[in-house]
CSV table of C-alpha atoms in Angstrom, one decimal:
chain,number,residue,atom,x,y,z
I,326,MET,CA,53.2,22.0,12.3
I,327,ALA,CA,53.4,24.8,14.8
I,328,ARG,CA,54.8,23.8,18.3
I,329,GLU,CA,52.6,24.7,21.2
I,330,ILE,CA,54.3,26.2,24.3
I,331,ASN,CA,52.1,26.8,27.5
I,332,ILE,CA,53.2,29.3,30.0
I,333,LYS,CA,51.8,28.8,33.5
I,334,LYS,CA,53.6,31.3,35.2
I,335,GLY,CA,53.3,35.1,34.9
I,336,LEU,CA,50.8,38.0,35.3
I,337,ASP,CA,48.8,40.2,32.9
I,338,ILE,CA,48.6,43.7,34.5
I,339,PRO,CA,45.3,45.2,33.6
I,340,LEU,CA,46.3,48.7,32.8
I,341,GLU,CA,43.6,51.2,31.5
I,342,GLY,CA,44.2,53.1,28.3
I,343,LYS,CA,44.8,50.4,25.4
I,344,ALA,CA,45.3,52.0,21.9
I,345,GLU,CA,42.9,51.0,19.2
I,346,GLY,CA,42.2,51.4,15.8
I,347,LYS,CA,44.5,52.0,12.4
I,348,PRO,CA,47.7,54.2,13.0
I,349,GLU,CA,47.6,57.6,12.1
I,350,PRO,CA,50.5,59.2,10.2
I,351,ILE,CA,52.5,61.7,12.0
I,352,LYS,CA,55.3,63.8,10.6
I,353,SER,CA,58.0,64.5,13.3
I,354,GLU,CA,60.1,67.8,12.8
I,355,LEU,CA,63.3,66.2,14.7
I,356,VAL,CA,64.2,62.7,15.3
I,357,GLY,CA,66.9,61.5,17.7
I,358,ILE,CA,69.2,58.5,17.9
I,359,CYS,CA,70.3,57.4,21.5
I,360,PRO,CA,73.3,55.2,21.5
I,361,ASP,CA,72.4,54.2,25.2
I,362,ASP,CA,69.6,52.0,23.9
I,363,PHE,CA,72.2,49.6,22.1
I,364,PRO,CA,74.2,48.1,24.6
I,365,GLY,CA,77.4,46.1,24.2
I,366,TYR,CA,79.6,48.4,22.0
I,367,THR,CA,81.1,51.7,22.7
I,368,TRP,CA,79.6,54.1,19.9
I,369,LYS,CA,81.7,56.8,18.1
I,370,CYS,CA,80.0,59.6,16.5
I,371,ASP,CA,80.5,59.9,12.7
I,372,VAL,CA,78.6,63.4,12.2
I,373,LYS,CA,78.8,66.8,13.2
I,374,PRO,CA,76.1,69.5,13.3
I,375,GLY,CA,75.2,71.0,9.8
I,376,ASP,CA,76.2,67.7,8.0
I,377,THR,CA,73.8,66.4,5.5
I,378,VAL,CA,72.4,62.8,5.8
I,379,ALA,CA,70.5,60.5,3.5
I,380,LYS,CA,68.0,57.8,5.1
I,381,GLY,CA,69.8,55.2,6.3
I,382,SER,CA,73.4,57.2,6.6
I,383,PRO,CA,75.9,56.2,9.7
I,384,LEU,CA,75.6,58.8,12.6
I,385,PHE,CA,77.7,56.3,14.8
I,386,HIS,CA,79.9,53.4,14.7
I,387,ALA,CA,80.9,50.8,17.1
I,388,LYS,CA,84.6,51.4,18.2
I,389,GLU,CA,85.1,47.6,18.7
I,390,ALA,CA,83.7,46.7,15.3
I,391,GLU,CA,83.7,49.6,12.9
I,392,GLY,CA,81.4,47.8,10.4
I,393,ILE,CA,78.3,48.0,12.8
I,394,LYS,CA,76.5,51.0,12.4
I,395,LEU,CA,73.5,53.1,14.1
I,396,VAL,CA,72.1,55.0,11.1
I,397,SER,CA,69.8,58.1,10.5
I,398,PRO,CA,65.9,57.1,10.1
I,399,VAL,CA,65.4,60.2,7.9
I,400,ALA,CA,67.1,62.3,5.2
I,401,GLY,CA,68.1,65.7,6.4
I,402,SER,CA,70.8,67.7,8.2
I,403,VAL,CA,72.2,66.9,11.6
I,404,GLU,CA,70.8,69.4,14.2
I,405,GLU,CA,72.7,68.9,17.3
I,406,ILE,CA,75.0,66.5,19.1
I,407,ARG,CA,73.7,66.2,22.5
I,408,ARG,CA,76.1,65.5,25.4
I,409,GLY,CA,75.8,65.1,29.1
I,410,GLU,CA,78.1,64.6,31.9
I,411,ARG,CA,81.7,64.2,30.8
I,412,ARG,CA,80.7,65.1,27.3
I,413,LYS,CA,78.8,61.6,26.8
I,414,ILE,CA,77.0,61.6,23.9
I,415,LEU,CA,73.2,61.2,24.7
I,416,ALA,CA,71.7,61.6,21.4
I,417,VAL,CA,72.4,62.8,17.5
I,418,THR,CA,69.2,64.8,16.4
I,419,VAL,CA,68.5,65.0,12.7
I,420,LYS,CA,66.0,67.7,11.1
I,421,PRO,CA,64.1,65.7,8.3
I,422,GLY,CA,64.4,67.1,4.7
I,423,GLU,CA,63.8,65.6,1.2
I,424,ASP,CA,64.0,61.8,1.2
I,425,VAL,CA,67.3,60.6,-0.2
I,426,TYR,CA,68.0,56.9,0.4
I,427,CYS,CA,71.7,55.7,1.4
I,428,GLN,CA,73.0,53.0,-1.0
I,429,LEU,CA,74.3,50.0,0.4
I,430,ASN,CA,77.0,48.7,-2.1
I,431,THR,CA,77.4,45.1,-0.8
I,432,ASP,CA,76.0,41.6,-1.8
I,433,SER,CA,76.8,40.4,1.6
I,434,LEU,CA,74.0,39.6,4.2
I,435,THR,CA,75.7,40.2,7.2
I,436,GLU,CA,77.2,43.8,5.7
I,437,LYS,CA,73.7,44.8,4.6
I,438,LEU,CA,72.5,44.2,8.3
I,439,LYS,CA,75.3,46.0,10.0
I,440,LEU,CA,75.4,48.9,7.5
I,441,SER,CA,71.7,49.4,7.5
I,442,GLY,CA,71.3,49.9,11.4
I,443,LEU,CA,69.2,46.5,11.7
I,444,TRP,CA,72.1,44.5,13.4
I,445,ALA,CA,72.3,46.9,16.2
I,446,MET,CA,68.3,46.1,16.8
I,447,MET,CA,69.1,42.5,17.3
I,448,ARG,CA,70.2,41.0,20.8
I,449,GLN,CA,72.3,38.0,21.7
I,450,ARG,CA,72.0,35.6,24.8
I,451,PRO,CA,73.8,35.5,27.1
I,452,PHE,CA,74.3,39.3,28.3
I,453,ASP,CA,71.4,40.8,26.4
I,454,VAL,CA,73.6,43.0,24.1
I,455,VAL,CA,73.8,43.7,20.3
I,456,PRO,CA,75.4,40.6,18.8
I,457,ASP,CA,79.1,39.9,18.5
I,458,ASP,CA,79.8,39.9,14.7
I,459,LYS,CA,82.5,37.2,15.2
I,460,THR,CA,80.2,34.7,16.7
I,461,GLU,CA,77.8,32.5,14.9
I,462,PRO,CA,74.4,32.0,16.8
I,463,ARG,CA,73.4,28.5,18.1
I,464,ASP,CA,69.7,29.6,17.0
I,465,ILE,CA,67.8,32.6,16.3
I,466,PHE,CA,64.6,33.5,18.1
I,467,VAL,CA,62.0,36.0,16.2
I,468,THR,CA,59.2,37.6,18.4
I,469,ALA,CA,56.0,38.6,16.7
I,470,PHE,CA,54.0,39.5,19.4
I,471,ASP,CA,54.5,41.6,22.7
I,472,SER,CA,52.6,40.5,25.8
I,473,SER,CA,53.5,43.6,28.0
I,474,PRO,CA,50.9,46.0,29.5
I,475,LEU,CA,48.9,47.7,26.4
I,476,ALA,CA,51.5,46.7,23.8
I,477,GLY,CA,50.9,47.7,20.2
I,478,ASN,CA,52.1,45.6,17.1
I,479,VAL,CA,55.5,44.2,16.8
I,480,ILE,CA,55.2,44.1,13.1
I,481,PRO,CA,54.3,47.6,11.3
I,482,THR,CA,51.4,46.7,9.1
I,483,HIS,CA,52.7,48.7,6.2
I,484,ILE,CA,56.0,46.2,5.9
I,485,ALA,CA,54.3,42.9,7.2
I,486,GLU,CA,54.4,41.5,3.7
I,487,TYR,CA,58.1,41.6,3.9
I,488,LEU,CA,58.4,39.3,7.0
I,489,GLU,CA,58.6,35.8,5.0
I,490,PRO,CA,61.8,36.9,3.0
I,491,GLY,CA,63.3,38.4,6.1
I,492,LEU,CA,63.2,35.1,7.7
I,493,GLU,CA,64.5,33.3,4.8
I,494,ALA,CA,67.4,35.5,5.0
I,495,LEU,CA,67.8,34.8,8.8
I,496,LYS,CA,68.3,31.0,7.9
I,497,LYS,CA,71.6,31.9,6.1
I,498,LEU,CA,73.2,33.4,9.4
I,499,THR,CA,72.9,30.1,11.5
I,500,LYS,CA,73.5,26.5,11.2
I,501,GLY,CA,70.8,26.0,13.9
I,502,THR,CA,66.9,26.8,13.7
I,503,VAL,CA,65.1,30.1,13.2
I,504,TYR,CA,62.1,29.9,15.7
I,505,LEU,CA,59.0,32.5,15.1
I,506,ALA,CA,57.0,32.9,18.3
I,507,VAL,CA,53.4,33.9,17.7
I,508,ARG,CA,50.1,34.0,19.7
I,509,PRO,CA,47.6,31.4,18.1
I,510,GLY,CA,45.2,34.1,17.2
I,511,GLN,CA,47.4,36.0,14.9
I,512,GLY,CA,47.2,33.7,12.1
I,513,LEU,CA,51.1,33.9,11.5
I,514,ARG,CA,52.5,31.0,9.7
I,515,THR,CA,55.6,30.3,7.6
I,516,LYS,CA,57.8,27.7,5.9
I,517,ALA,CA,61.1,29.6,6.7
I,518,ALA,CA,61.0,29.0,10.7
I,519,THR,CA,59.7,26.8,13.2
I,520,VAL,CA,56.4,28.3,14.6
I,521,LEU,CA,56.1,28.4,18.3
I,522,ASP,CA,52.5,29.1,19.2
I,523,MET,CA,52.9,30.8,22.8
I,524,ILE,CA,50.0,30.5,25.4
I,525,GLY,CA,49.8,32.2,28.7
I,526,PRO,CA,50.1,35.5,30.4
I,527,HIS,CA,53.0,37.9,30.2
I,528,PRO,CA,56.2,37.5,29.9
I,529,ALA,CA,55.2,34.9,27.2
I,530,GLY,CA,56.3,37.5,24.8
I,531,ASN,CA,59.7,38.1,26.1
I,532,PRO,CA,62.4,36.0,24.0
I,533,GLY,CA,64.1,34.7,27.2
I,534,VAL,CA,61.1,32.9,28.3
I,535,GLN,CA,60.7,31.4,24.5
I,536,ILE,CA,64.3,30.2,24.4
I,537,ALA,CA,63.9,28.8,28.2
I,538,ALA,CA,60.9,26.6,26.8
I,539,VAL,CA,62.6,25.3,23.5
I,540,ALA,CA,66.4,25.1,24.2
I,541,PRO,CA,67.8,27.1,27.1
I,542,VAL,CA,71.4,29.0,26.7
I,543,ASN,CA,74.2,27.1,28.4
I,544,LYS,CA,77.5,28.6,28.9
I,545,GLY,CA,79.7,28.7,25.7
I,546,GLU,CA,76.4,29.0,23.5
I,547,THR,CA,74.9,32.0,21.8
I,548,VAL,CA,71.5,32.6,20.5
I,549,TRP,CA,70.3,35.8,18.8
I,550,THR,CA,66.8,37.2,19.6
I,551,VAL,CA,65.2,39.9,17.2
I,552,ASP,CA,61.5,41.3,16.9
I,553,ALA,CA,59.7,40.5,13.7
I,554,GLY,CA,59.3,44.1,12.7
I,555,THR,CA,63.1,44.3,12.5
I,556,VAL,CA,63.0,41.1,10.4
I,557,ALA,CA,60.3,42.6,8.0
I,558,ARG,CA,62.7,45.8,7.6
I,559,LEU,CA,65.2,43.0,6.6
I,560,GLY,CA,63.0,41.6,4.0
I,561,MET,CA,62.4,45.1,2.8
I,562,LEU,CA,65.8,45.8,2.3
I,563,LEU,CA,66.6,42.6,0.4
I,564,LYS,CA,63.5,43.0,-1.9
I,565,LYS,CA,63.6,46.9,-2.7
I,566,GLY,CA,67.1,47.7,-1.9
I,567,TYR,CA,66.3,50.3,0.8
I,568,CYS,CA,64.8,50.1,4.2
I,569,ASP,CA,61.6,51.7,5.9
I,570,TYR,CA,62.4,53.2,9.1
I,571,ARG,CA,58.9,54.1,10.1
I,572,ALA,CA,57.4,52.7,13.3
I,573,GLU,CA,53.9,51.9,14.2
I,574,VAL,CA,53.7,53.3,18.1
I,575,ALA,CA,50.8,52.9,20.4
I,576,ILE,CA,50.2,56.0,22.8
I,577,THR,CA,48.7,54.1,25.7
I,578,GLY,CA,48.1,54.6,29.5
I,579,PRO,CA,45.0,55.7,31.9
I,580,ALA,CA,46.5,59.6,31.6
I,581,ALA,CA,46.6,59.5,27.8
I,582,LEU,CA,43.9,61.8,26.8
I,583,LYS,CA,43.3,59.8,23.5
I,584,PRO,CA,44.7,56.4,23.4
I,585,LYS,CA,45.8,55.6,19.7
I,586,LYS,CA,48.3,54.3,17.3
I,587,VAL,CA,50.5,56.4,14.8
I,588,LEU,CA,52.7,55.7,12.3
I,589,THR,CA,56.0,57.9,12.6
I,590,GLU,CA,59.8,57.9,12.3
I,591,ILE,CA,62.0,55.8,14.4
I,592,GLY,CA,63.4,58.1,17.1
I,593,ALA,CA,60.7,60.9,16.4
I,594,SER,CA,60.5,63.7,18.8
I,595,LEU,CA,57.8,63.1,21.6
I,596,LYS,CA,56.8,66.8,21.4
I,597,ASP,CA,55.2,66.0,18.1
I,598,ILE,CA,53.9,62.5,18.8
I,599,LEU,CA,52.2,63.7,22.1
I,600,LYS,CA,50.7,66.9,20.7
I,601,GLY,CA,47.2,67.2,22.4
I,602,GLU,CA,47.6,63.9,24.2
I,603,LEU,CA,48.7,65.1,27.9
I,604,LYS,CA,46.3,66.3,30.5
I,605,GLU,CA,46.8,69.9,31.6
I,606,ASP,CA,47.8,70.8,35.1
I,607,GLU,CA,48.5,67.1,35.9
I,608,SER,CA,51.9,65.6,37.4
I,609,LEU,CA,52.4,62.8,34.6
I,610,ARG,CA,55.1,60.4,33.9
I,611,VAL,CA,55.5,59.7,30.0
I,612,ILE,CA,57.4,56.4,29.2
I,613,SER,CA,58.9,55.5,26.1
I,614,GLY,CA,58.1,51.7,26.2
I,615,ASN,CA,55.8,49.8,28.3
I,616,VAL,CA,55.4,50.5,32.3
I,617,LEU,CA,57.7,47.5,33.3
I,618,THR,CA,60.8,48.1,31.2
I,619,GLY,CA,60.3,51.5,29.3
I,620,VAL,CA,62.5,54.6,30.0
I,621,LYS,CA,61.2,57.6,31.7
I,622,VAL,CA,61.5,60.4,29.1
I,623,ASP,CA,60.6,64.2,29.1
I,624,PRO,CA,57.9,65.0,26.5
I,625,GLU,CA,59.1,68.4,25.4
I,626,THR,CA,62.8,67.5,24.9
I,627,ASP,CA,63.1,63.6,24.5
I,628,PHE,CA,62.5,60.9,21.4
I,629,LEU,CA,61.0,57.7,21.0
I,630,ARG,CA,63.1,55.1,22.2
I,631,TYR,CA,64.1,51.5,21.2
I,632,PRO,CA,62.3,49.4,20.4
I,633,TYR,CA,60.2,52.1,19.0
I,634,ARG,CA,56.6,50.8,19.5
I,635,GLN,CA,55.0,52.3,22.6
I,636,ILE,CA,54.5,55.3,24.5
I,637,THR,CA,52.8,54.8,28.0
I,638,ILE,CA,51.3,57.9,30.0
I,639,ILE,CA,50.4,57.6,33.7
I,640,GLU,CA,50.0,60.1,36.5
I,641,GLU,CA,52.9,60.4,39.1
I,642,GLY,CA,50.7,60.1,42.0
I,643,ASP,CA,52.6,62.4,44.0
I,644,HIS,CA,49.2,64.3,44.8
I,645,ALA,CA,47.5,61.3,45.9
I,646,ASP,CA,45.6,61.4,49.1
I,647,GLU,CA,43.9,58.2,49.9
I,648,PHE,CA,41.7,57.5,53.1
I,649,MET,CA,43.6,55.1,55.7
I,650,GLY,CA,46.7,55.1,53.1
I,651,TRP,CA,48.2,51.9,52.4
I,652,ALA,CA,45.5,50.3,54.6
I,653,SER,CA,42.8,51.5,52.4
I,654,MET,CA,40.0,49.1,51.2
I,655,ASN,CA,39.4,50.8,48.1
I,656,PRO,CA,38.1,48.1,45.6
I,657,LYS,CA,40.0,49.9,42.8
I,658,LYS,CA,43.4,49.1,44.5
I,659,PHE,CA,45.1,46.6,42.3
I,660,SER,CA,47.0,43.6,44.3
I,661,ILE,CA,48.1,40.1,43.4
I,662,LYS,CA,47.9,38.9,47.1
I,663,ARG,CA,44.4,39.5,47.8
I,664,THR,CA,45.5,42.3,50.3
I,665,PHE,CA,42.7,44.4,49.3
I,666,PRO,CA,39.1,43.6,47.9
I,667,ALA,CA,39.8,44.5,44.2
I,668,PHE,CA,39.9,40.8,43.6
I,669,LEU,CA,36.0,40.6,44.2
I,670,ARG,CA,35.5,42.8,41.2
I,671,GLY,CA,38.1,40.7,39.1
I,672,LEU,CA,41.6,41.5,38.3
I,673,GLU,CA,41.0,41.3,34.8
I,674,LYS,CA,39.1,44.5,34.7
I,675,PRO,CA,41.4,47.7,33.8
I,676,PHE,CA,42.8,49.5,36.8
I,677,ASN,CA,44.3,53.3,36.8
I,678,PHE,CA,47.6,52.7,38.1
I,679,ASP,CA,50.0,55.4,38.9
I,680,ALA,CA,53.9,55.7,39.3
I,681,ARG,CA,53.8,55.4,43.1
I,682,LEU,CA,56.1,53.0,44.6
I,683,LYS,CA,53.8,52.2,47.6
I,684,GLY,CA,56.3,51.1,50.2
I,685,GLY,CA,59.9,51.5,50.9
I,686,HIS,CA,63.3,49.7,50.2
I,687,ARG,CA,63.6,46.8,52.7
I,688,ALA,CA,65.9,43.6,53.1
I,689,MET,CA,65.0,40.9,50.8
I,690,ILE,CA,63.4,37.7,52.1
I,691,LEU,CA,62.8,34.4,50.6
I,692,SER,CA,59.3,34.4,50.3
I,693,GLY,CA,58.8,32.4,47.2
I,694,GLU,CA,56.6,35.4,45.7
I,695,LEU,CA,59.0,35.9,42.6
I,696,ASP,CA,58.9,32.7,41.6
I,697,LYS,CA,54.7,32.8,41.0
I,698,VAL,CA,55.6,35.3,37.9
I,699,PHE,CA,59.0,33.9,36.7
I,700,PRO,CA,58.4,30.9,34.1
I,701,PHE,CA,62.1,29.8,34.1
I,702,ASP,CA,63.4,26.6,35.5
I,703,ILE,CA,65.6,28.8,37.7
I,704,TYR,CA,65.4,30.0,41.4
I,705,PRO,CA,65.0,33.7,41.0
I,706,GLU,CA,65.5,34.7,44.7
I,707,TYR,CA,68.7,32.8,44.9
I,708,LEU,CA,70.2,34.2,41.8
I,709,ILE,CA,69.2,37.6,42.8
I,710,LYS,CA,71.0,37.0,46.1
I,711,ALA,CA,74.1,35.9,44.3
I,712,MET,CA,74.0,38.9,41.7
I,713,MET,CA,74.0,41.2,45.0
I,714,ALA,CA,76.8,39.3,46.4
I,715,GLY,CA,78.7,39.4,43.1
I,716,ASP,CA,79.3,35.8,43.2
I,717,PHE,CA,80.1,34.9,39.7
I,718,ASP,CA,80.3,30.9,40.0
I,719,ARG,CA,76.9,30.8,41.8
I,720,MET,CA,75.5,33.1,39.2
I,721,GLU,CA,76.4,30.9,36.6
I,722,LYS,CA,75.2,27.7,38.5
I,723,LEU,CA,71.9,29.4,39.0
I,724,GLY,CA,71.2,30.4,35.2
I,725,ILE,CA,72.6,33.9,34.8
I,726,TYR,CA,73.1,33.1,31.3
I,727,GLU,CA,69.5,32.4,30.5
I,728,VAL,CA,68.2,35.9,31.5
I,729,ALA,CA,68.0,39.6,30.5
I,730,PRO,CA,67.0,42.6,32.6
I,731,GLU,CA,63.4,42.3,31.0
I,732,ASP,CA,62.8,38.8,32.6
I,733,PHE,CA,62.9,40.4,36.0
I,734,ALA,CA,60.5,43.3,35.3
I,735,LEU,CA,57.6,41.3,36.4
I,736,PRO,CA,59.6,40.0,39.8
I,737,GLU,CA,60.3,43.6,40.3
I,738,PHE,CA,56.7,44.7,40.2
I,739,VAL,CA,55.5,42.1,42.7
I,740,ASP,CA,58.6,42.2,44.9
I,741,THR,CA,57.5,43.6,48.5
I,742,SER,CA,61.1,44.7,49.0
I,743,LYS,CA,61.1,47.2,46.4
I,744,GLN,CA,64.4,46.1,44.8
I,745,GLU,CA,65.6,47.4,41.5
I,746,LEU,CA,66.0,44.1,40.1
I,747,GLN,CA,66.3,45.0,36.4
I,748,LYS,CA,69.3,47.5,37.2
I,749,LEU,CA,70.8,44.7,39.4
I,750,THR,CA,70.7,42.2,36.5
I,751,ARG,CA,72.2,44.5,33.7
I,752,GLU,CA,75.1,45.7,36.2
I,753,SER,CA,75.8,41.8,37.0
I,754,LEU,CA,75.5,40.8,33.2
I,755,GLU,CA,77.9,43.7,32.4
I,756,ARG,CA,80.5,42.6,35.1
I,757,LEU,CA,80.2,38.9,33.9
I,758,ARG,CA,80.5,39.8,30.3
I,759,LYS,CA,83.8,42.1,30.9
I,760,ASP,CA,85.2,39.2,33.0
I,761,SER,CA,84.7,36.4,30.5
């Protein structure tokens, strides 16, 4: 019997450009894995340009736990090790060749997860980092849907059948409960996990919201979170002996010429994925991910970033010229506060958003506006002030262990003071983790 969880607070952002239909296969001529996508460890490179790698071969290992790997999603040759300031590794790129799979010579479930790169695709609360391999989780939360704007499928269709064996395997990693969060209309049911029917607007799909609704994380406890696509890959690894590293990606947004779904490799080159999808002579922002939590990328040189399932394209808006500016009464201007007459046409109808900030940074005031979209039993504004002050004791008392940066994405969207709340949360969690 599924447990029903009704989320009252939140907001579904009605963005134009939803991808529909079946995914179209696209072969990328280059893939790249970016170590910055996997926080919590220092990643050391295991390859050099010219090396031949198999599908699933290690590209990086964690300095603090050498058994944890980041692997190549394709077989081929290492093309480049891209570096930034102070020779920091930004990405390792691989040119695909013939399909050859890396053999995992271990019977240990934990070792299979680490060596296949799937361990690095999980996260732990507190701190929202790749899990500590020396700590057993109290519970494991698996999310089978994404409630963020224009999100695509969490479980790639071609490996959906392996979800059940993946869930069965996760049960061996905890003495607690494995939860599977779904939308009631998905029709997903399983005997391998406790099913949570999540009802309500975004951020109902965020693992933090699901954990807070069932069993919040307290100091000294560890909970793991993982998306159902990664669990399906684990199930395939256990059943077939190899892992499928392809991803079902939704190309979305009001500035996408043809919103659609594609099936391509994890870390695929955006140049290959977005061929024919970008408007010419337009100032566009390409985001790997959704508009709330995604990473701004260069469509010519960058790659599909973790969690590898969405690309959003919007206009920068730097040439926008509106009559009366911020005071415009344009009915196509979105506002949740009924400042503009858009609510008369209905806020559920799609809007053409762009990347403009529409206001400057200013002092934060306790207005209560963040609480309206923040479905935790936490006072968000007081927690933010504690993070700004670097007050660890107060942060702990106000619930810092329950949250991740993505949980403050909606508050950041509605925040009149234009504070970078996700960046602030990440920095505060990192300071707290190093101090603990």
